[in-house]
Amino acid sequence: MRTRQPLIGVLLVSLLGVVPSALGEEKKTSAGPPNFQDDIKPILREHCLSCHGDDTQEAGINLQSFQALMRGGSAGKIVVAGRASQSILFKAITNEDENARMPPSSPPLADAKIELIHKWIDSGLRASATSKSMVKERDIAFKPVSNAGSKPKGPPAMPENLPDVKVPNVTRPLPVLAMDTSPWAPLLAVSGQGHVKLLRTDSKAEIGRLAFPEGVPHVIRFSRDGSVLMVGGGRPVVSGHVVLFDVKTGKRLAKIGDEVDAVLAADLSPDQRLVALGGSGRTVKVFSTTDGAQKHKLTKHTDWITAIAFSPDGTKLASADRAGGIHLWDAQAGGILLNLAEHKGAVRSLDWRSDGKLLASTGEDGKVIWWDVTDGFPAITKSNAHPPRRTPGTYGEVPNGVLAGRFDREGNLVTAGRDRVVKTWTPKGEQKQAFNIDSGIPISSAVSHDSQVVFGGTSEGEVKSWDVKK
């Protein structure tokens, strides 16, 4: 005998248009990328519409339909296509504070449902299975520009007959806090106690040293044409300066700034007319290199400045801080252009790709991000770029910070992490190689001018090097 459908089911179907799946059978998700109609609305109907539906709209938010959700609420948009981490809706359902997490007075949503909402937002907020992604297409392919790096007309600068520098005797080597390579010559500059050591990138032989009596170098940068070396640092809670050196002769060209603490971040503009610096004062100061006058004082940061970088064309200035904030400035006028919000821990490095399309940032939260600087969108994100390794006897949370990141001229990125690994990444963000360090932690990185050799400076004062596969 055929089983009859319960009368209540028949009435609900006829009167309310409720399909059998809504009476108990779990709705299946779509086969393709998640979409609102098939995947997200069933979750919202079960957990959210009593407070955020057509009848009631707490905080002005209506999640009953795709159109209403996209309108947002009284505080503005609640979803950002491609960025779940910056979407109010996703933040609300993943808030660690149970008093602030949605839905209220309820257990957290199941991990599978949270992951589905995350994928829906990141894949482009599709309304239905036939809808297109709302994440705009981006051309981030690396295309070298004709004047990338401002190649010098004559032979690239190399040190010649540098004066002798007396190196202090130390019981323990200073960690290699900073290093950089000349963009056009086989030359590596490495930080030391009261000096900078210069090495050949091919033979690794020492060429000479530059005295830095100002204290400890925290940042080292070659100019785009390789003729000038910028060194920033100082003495903690005493003084901080940036010094410009002539690479060929070792002559001091300029001394910039007069800080009351060590300079922790700095960069020299491509035309060598500006120096930007920062540190514990939480401000970015921009100075003229010709007369030392302060041009701009940028005050949006809420914590110590940890990284600064001019764009290859000199029109933009990026700065980062210990709280995870990154700001993009107009380098000439000093006005703010964009806030780049994604890192949840201290940002340890910033570097521009030579074509100026992307800015790379690395942080203590374990992320490596390639930013599209046209609108501040994270074009590529590696959330766990250097997975932590738990050694015997280690307890609690193992840090997975990424401490350094530098581009080569071909758009490849080199990163160094607390996992004691130095990695190389393609312009598309795909990992190429990984180099392990036996002792110490790599805290600085660099790439030779011909992209053949990768360098890592360790917490134990050693400079490691590896050949790169093509």
Coordinates of N, CA, C and O in Angstrom, one line a residue, residues 177-263:
L177 N 70.3 42.2 11.3 CA 69.0 42.8 11.3 C 68.6 43.3 10.0 O 67.4 43.5 9.7
A178 N 69.6 43.6 9.1 CA 69.3 44.1 7.8 C 70.3 43.7 6.8 O 71.5 43.6 7.1
M179 N 69.9 43.6 5.5 CA 70.8 43.4 4.4 C 70.1 43.8 3.1 O 68.9 43.9 3.0
D180 N 70.9 44.1 2.1 CA 70.4 44.4 0.8 C 71.5 44.2 -0.2 O 72.7 44.1 0.1
T181 N 71.0 43.9 -1.5 CA 72.0 43.7 -2.6 C 71.9 44.9 -3.6 O 70.8 45.4 -3.8
S182 N 73.0 45.2 -4.2 CA 72.9 46.2 -5.3 C 72.0 45.7 -6.4 O 72.1 44.5 -6.8
P183 N 71.2 46.5 -7.0 CA 70.4 46.0 -8.1 C 71.1 45.8 -9.4 O 70.5 45.2 -10.3
W184 N 72.4 46.2 -9.5 CA 73.1 46.1 -10.8 C 74.5 45.5 -10.6 O 75.2 45.3 -11.6
A185 N 75.0 45.2 -9.4 CA 76.3 44.8 -9.2 C 76.4 43.6 -8.3 O 75.4 43.4 -7.4
P186 N 77.4 42.8 -8.3 CA 77.5 41.6 -7.4 C 77.9 42.1 -6.0 O 79.0 41.8 -5.5
L187 N 77.1 42.8 -5.3 CA 77.4 43.4 -4.0 C 76.3 43.2 -3.0 O 75.1 43.5 -3.3
L188 N 76.7 42.8 -1.8 CA 75.8 42.6 -0.7 C 76.2 43.4 0.5 O 77.4 43.4 0.9
A189 N 75.3 44.2 1.1 CA 75.6 45.0 2.3 C 74.9 44.3 3.5 O 73.7 44.0 3.4
V190 N 75.6 44.1 4.6 CA 75.1 43.4 5.8 C 75.3 44.2 7.0 O 76.4 44.8 7.2
S191 N 74.3 44.3 7.9 CA 74.5 45.1 9.1 C 75.4 44.4 10.1 O 75.5 43.2 10.2
G192 N 76.1 45.2 10.9 CA 77.0 44.8 11.9 C 77.0 45.8 13.1 O 76.4 46.8 13.0
Q193 N 77.7 45.5 14.1 CA 77.8 46.3 15.3 C 78.6 47.6 14.9 O 79.8 47.5 14.8
G194 N 77.9 48.7 14.7 CA 78.6 50.0 14.4 C 79.2 50.1 13.0 O 80.0 50.9 12.8
H195 N 78.8 49.2 12.1 CA 79.3 49.2 10.8 C 78.4 48.4 9.8 O 77.5 47.7 10.2
V196 N 78.7 48.5 8.5 CA 78.1 47.7 7.5 C 79.2 47.0 6.7 O 80.2 47.6 6.3
K197 N 79.0 45.7 6.6 CA 80.0 44.9 5.9 C 79.5 44.7 4.5 O 78.4 44.4 4.2
L198 N 80.5 44.8 3.5 CA 80.2 44.7 2.1 C 80.9 43.4 1.6 O 82.1 43.1 1.8
L199 N 80.1 42.5 0.9 CA 80.5 41.3 0.4 C 80.2 41.2 -1.1 O 79.2 41.8 -1.6
R200 N 81.0 40.4 -1.8 CA 80.6 40.0 -3.2 C 79.6 38.9 -3.2 O 79.7 38.0 -2.4
T201 N 78.6 39.0 -4.0 CA 77.5 38.0 -4.1 C 77.9 36.7 -4.8 O 77.4 35.7 -4.6
D202 N 79.0 36.8 -5.6 CA 79.4 35.7 -6.4 C 80.4 34.8 -5.6 O 80.2 33.6 -5.4
S203 N 81.5 35.4 -5.1 CA 82.5 34.7 -4.4 C 82.3 34.7 -2.9 O 82.9 34.0 -2.1
K204 N 81.4 35.6 -2.4 CA 81.1 35.7 -0.9 C 82.3 36.4 -0.2 O 82.3 36.4 1.1
A205 N 83.3 36.9 -0.9 CA 84.5 37.5 -0.3 C 84.1 38.9 0.2 O 83.3 39.6 -0.4
E206 N 84.7 39.2 1.3 CA 84.5 40.6 1.9 C 85.3 41.6 1.1 O 86.5 41.4 0.8
I207 N 84.6 42.7 0.8 CA 85.3 43.8 0.0 C 85.7 44.9 1.0 O 86.8 45.5 0.8
G208 N 85.0 45.2 2.0 CA 85.3 46.2 2.9 C 84.1 46.5 3.9 O 83.2 45.8 3.9
R209 N 84.3 47.6 4.6 CA 83.3 48.0 5.6 C 83.0 49.5 5.6 O 84.0 50.2 5.3
L210 N 81.8 49.9 6.0 CA 81.5 51.3 6.2 C 81.2 51.5 7.6 O 80.4 50.8 8.2
A211 N 81.8 52.5 8.2 CA 81.6 52.8 9.6 C 80.2 53.5 9.8 O 79.8 54.3 9.1
F212 N 79.5 53.0 10.9 CA 78.2 53.6 11.3 C 78.3 53.8 12.8 O 77.7 53.1 13.6
P213 N 79.0 54.9 13.2 CA 79.2 55.2 14.6 C 77.9 55.6 15.3 O 77.8 55.7 16.5
E214 N 76.8 55.8 14.5 CA 75.5 56.2 15.0 C 74.9 55.1 15.8 O 74.0 55.3 16.7
G215 N 75.4 53.8 15.7 CA 74.9 52.7 16.4 C 74.7 51.4 15.6 O 75.6 51.1 14.8
V216 N 73.6 50.8 15.8 CA 73.3 49.5 15.1 C 72.4 49.8 13.9 O 71.4 50.5 14.0
P217 N 72.8 49.3 12.7 CA 71.9 49.5 11.5 C 70.7 48.6 11.6 O 70.8 47.4 11.7
H218 N 69.5 49.2 11.5 CA 68.3 48.4 11.5 C 67.7 48.3 10.1 O 66.9 47.4 9.8
V219 N 68.1 49.1 9.1 CA 67.6 49.0 7.8 C 68.7 49.5 6.8 O 69.5 50.4 7.1
I220 N 68.8 48.7 5.7 CA 69.8 49.0 4.7 C 69.2 48.9 3.3 O 68.4 48.0 3.0
R221 N 69.4 49.9 2.5 CA 68.8 50.0 1.1 C 69.8 50.6 0.1 O 70.3 51.7 0.4
F222 N 70.0 49.9 -1.0 CA 70.7 50.5 -2.1 C 69.7 51.4 -2.9 O 68.5 51.2 -2.9
S223 N 70.3 52.5 -3.5 CA 69.4 53.3 -4.4 C 69.1 52.5 -5.6 O 69.7 51.5 -5.9
R224 N 68.1 52.9 -6.4 CA 67.7 52.2 -7.6 C 68.8 52.0 -8.6 O 68.8 51.0 -9.4
D225 N 69.7 52.9 -8.7 CA 70.8 52.8 -9.6 C 72.0 52.2 -9.0 O 73.1 52.0 -9.7
G226 N 72.0 51.8 -7.7 CA 73.1 51.2 -7.0 C 74.3 52.0 -6.6 O 75.3 51.5 -6.2
S227 N 74.2 53.4 -6.8 CA 75.3 54.2 -6.5 C 75.3 54.7 -5.1 O 76.4 55.2 -4.6
V228 N 74.2 54.6 -4.4 CA 74.1 55.1 -3.0 C 73.6 54.0 -2.1 O 72.7 53.3 -2.5
L229 N 74.2 54.0 -0.9 CA 73.7 53.0 0.1 C 73.1 53.8 1.3 O 73.8 54.7 1.8
M230 N 71.8 53.5 1.6 CA 71.2 54.2 2.7 C 71.2 53.2 3.9 O 70.9 52.0 3.8
V231 N 71.6 53.7 5.1 CA 71.7 53.0 6.3 C 71.0 53.7 7.4 O 71.3 54.9 7.7
G232 N 70.0 53.1 8.0 CA 69.2 53.7 9.1 C 69.3 52.9 10.4 O 69.4 51.7 10.3
G233 N 69.4 53.6 11.5 CA 69.5 52.9 12.8 C 69.8 53.8 13.9 O 69.2 54.9 13.9
G234 N 70.6 53.4 14.9 CA 70.9 54.3 16.0 C 71.1 53.5 17.3 O 71.4 52.3 17.3
R235 N 70.8 54.2 18.4 CA 71.0 53.7 19.7 C 69.6 53.8 20.4 O 69.0 54.8 20.5
P236 N 69.1 52.6 20.9 CA 67.7 52.6 21.5 C 67.6 53.7 22.6 O 68.5 53.8 23.5
V237 N 66.5 54.4 22.5 CA 66.1 55.4 23.5 C 67.2 56.5 23.7 O 67.2 57.2 24.7
V238 N 68.1 56.6 22.7 CA 69.1 57.7 22.7 C 69.0 58.5 21.4 O 68.8 59.7 21.5
S239 N 69.2 57.9 20.3 CA 69.3 58.7 19.0 C 69.0 57.8 17.8 O 69.2 56.5 17.9
G240 N 68.6 58.4 16.7 CA 68.4 57.7 15.5 C 68.7 58.5 14.3 O 68.3 59.7 14.3
H241 N 69.3 58.0 13.3 CA 69.6 58.7 12.1 C 69.6 57.8 10.8 O 69.6 56.6 10.9
V242 N 69.6 58.5 9.7 CA 69.8 57.8 8.4 C 71.0 58.4 7.7 O 71.1 59.7 7.7
V243 N 71.9 57.6 7.3 CA 73.1 58.1 6.6 C 73.2 57.6 5.2 O 72.9 56.4 4.9
L244 N 73.6 58.4 4.3 CA 73.7 58.0 2.9 C 75.2 57.9 2.5 O 76.0 58.9 2.8
F245 N 75.6 56.8 1.9 CA 77.0 56.6 1.6 C 77.2 56.5 0.0 O 76.3 56.0 -0.7
D246 N 78.3 57.0 -0.5 CA 78.7 56.8 -1.8 C 79.2 55.4 -1.9 O 80.2 55.0 -1.2
V247 N 78.6 54.5 -2.7 CA 79.0 53.1 -2.8 C 80.4 52.9 -3.2 O 81.2 52.1 -2.7
K248 N 80.9 53.7 -4.2 CA 82.2 53.5 -4.8 C 83.3 53.9 -3.8 O 84.3 53.2 -3.7
T249 N 83.1 55.0 -3.2 CA 84.2 55.6 -2.3 C 84.0 55.4 -0.8 O 84.9 55.5 -0.1
G250 N 82.8 55.1 -0.4 CA 82.5 55.0 1.0 C 82.3 56.3 1.7 O 82.0 56.3 2.9
K251 N 82.3 57.4 0.9 CA 82.1 58.7 1.5 C 80.7 58.9 2.0 O 79.7 58.5 1.4
R252 N 80.6 59.6 3.2 CA 79.3 59.9 3.7 C 78.7 61.1 3.0 O 79.3 62.2 3.0
L253 N 77.5 60.9 2.4 CA 77.0 62.0 1.6 C 76.0 62.9 2.3 O 75.9 64.1 2.1
A254 N 75.3 62.3 3.3 CA 74.3 63.1 4.0 C 73.9 62.3 5.3 O 74.0 61.1 5.3
K255 N 73.5 63.1 6.3 CA 73.0 62.5 7.6 C 71.6 63.1 7.8 O 71.5 64.3 7.9
I256 N 70.6 62.3 7.8 CA 69.2 62.7 7.8 C 68.6 62.4 9.2 O 68.7 61.3 9.7
G257 N 67.7 63.3 9.7 CA 67.0 63.0 10.9 C 67.7 63.2 12.2 O 69.0 63.2 12.2
D258 N 67.0 63.4 13.2 CA 67.6 63.6 14.6 C 66.6 63.0 15.6 O 66.0 63.8 16.3
E259 N 66.4 61.7 15.6 CA 65.4 61.0 16.4 C 65.9 60.8 17.8 O 67.1 60.7 18.1
V260 N 64.9 60.6 18.7 CA 65.3 60.3 20.1 C 65.3 58.8 20.4 O 65.5 58.4 21.5
D261 N 65.1 58.0 19.3 CA 65.2 56.6 19.4 C 65.7 56.1 18.1 O 65.7 56.8 17.1
A262 N 66.1 54.8 18.1 CA 66.7 54.3 16.8 C 65.7 54.3 15.7 O 64.5 54.0 15.9
V263 N 66.2 54.5 14.5 CA 65.3 54.4 13.3 C 65.2 52.9 13.0 O 66.1 52.2 12.8

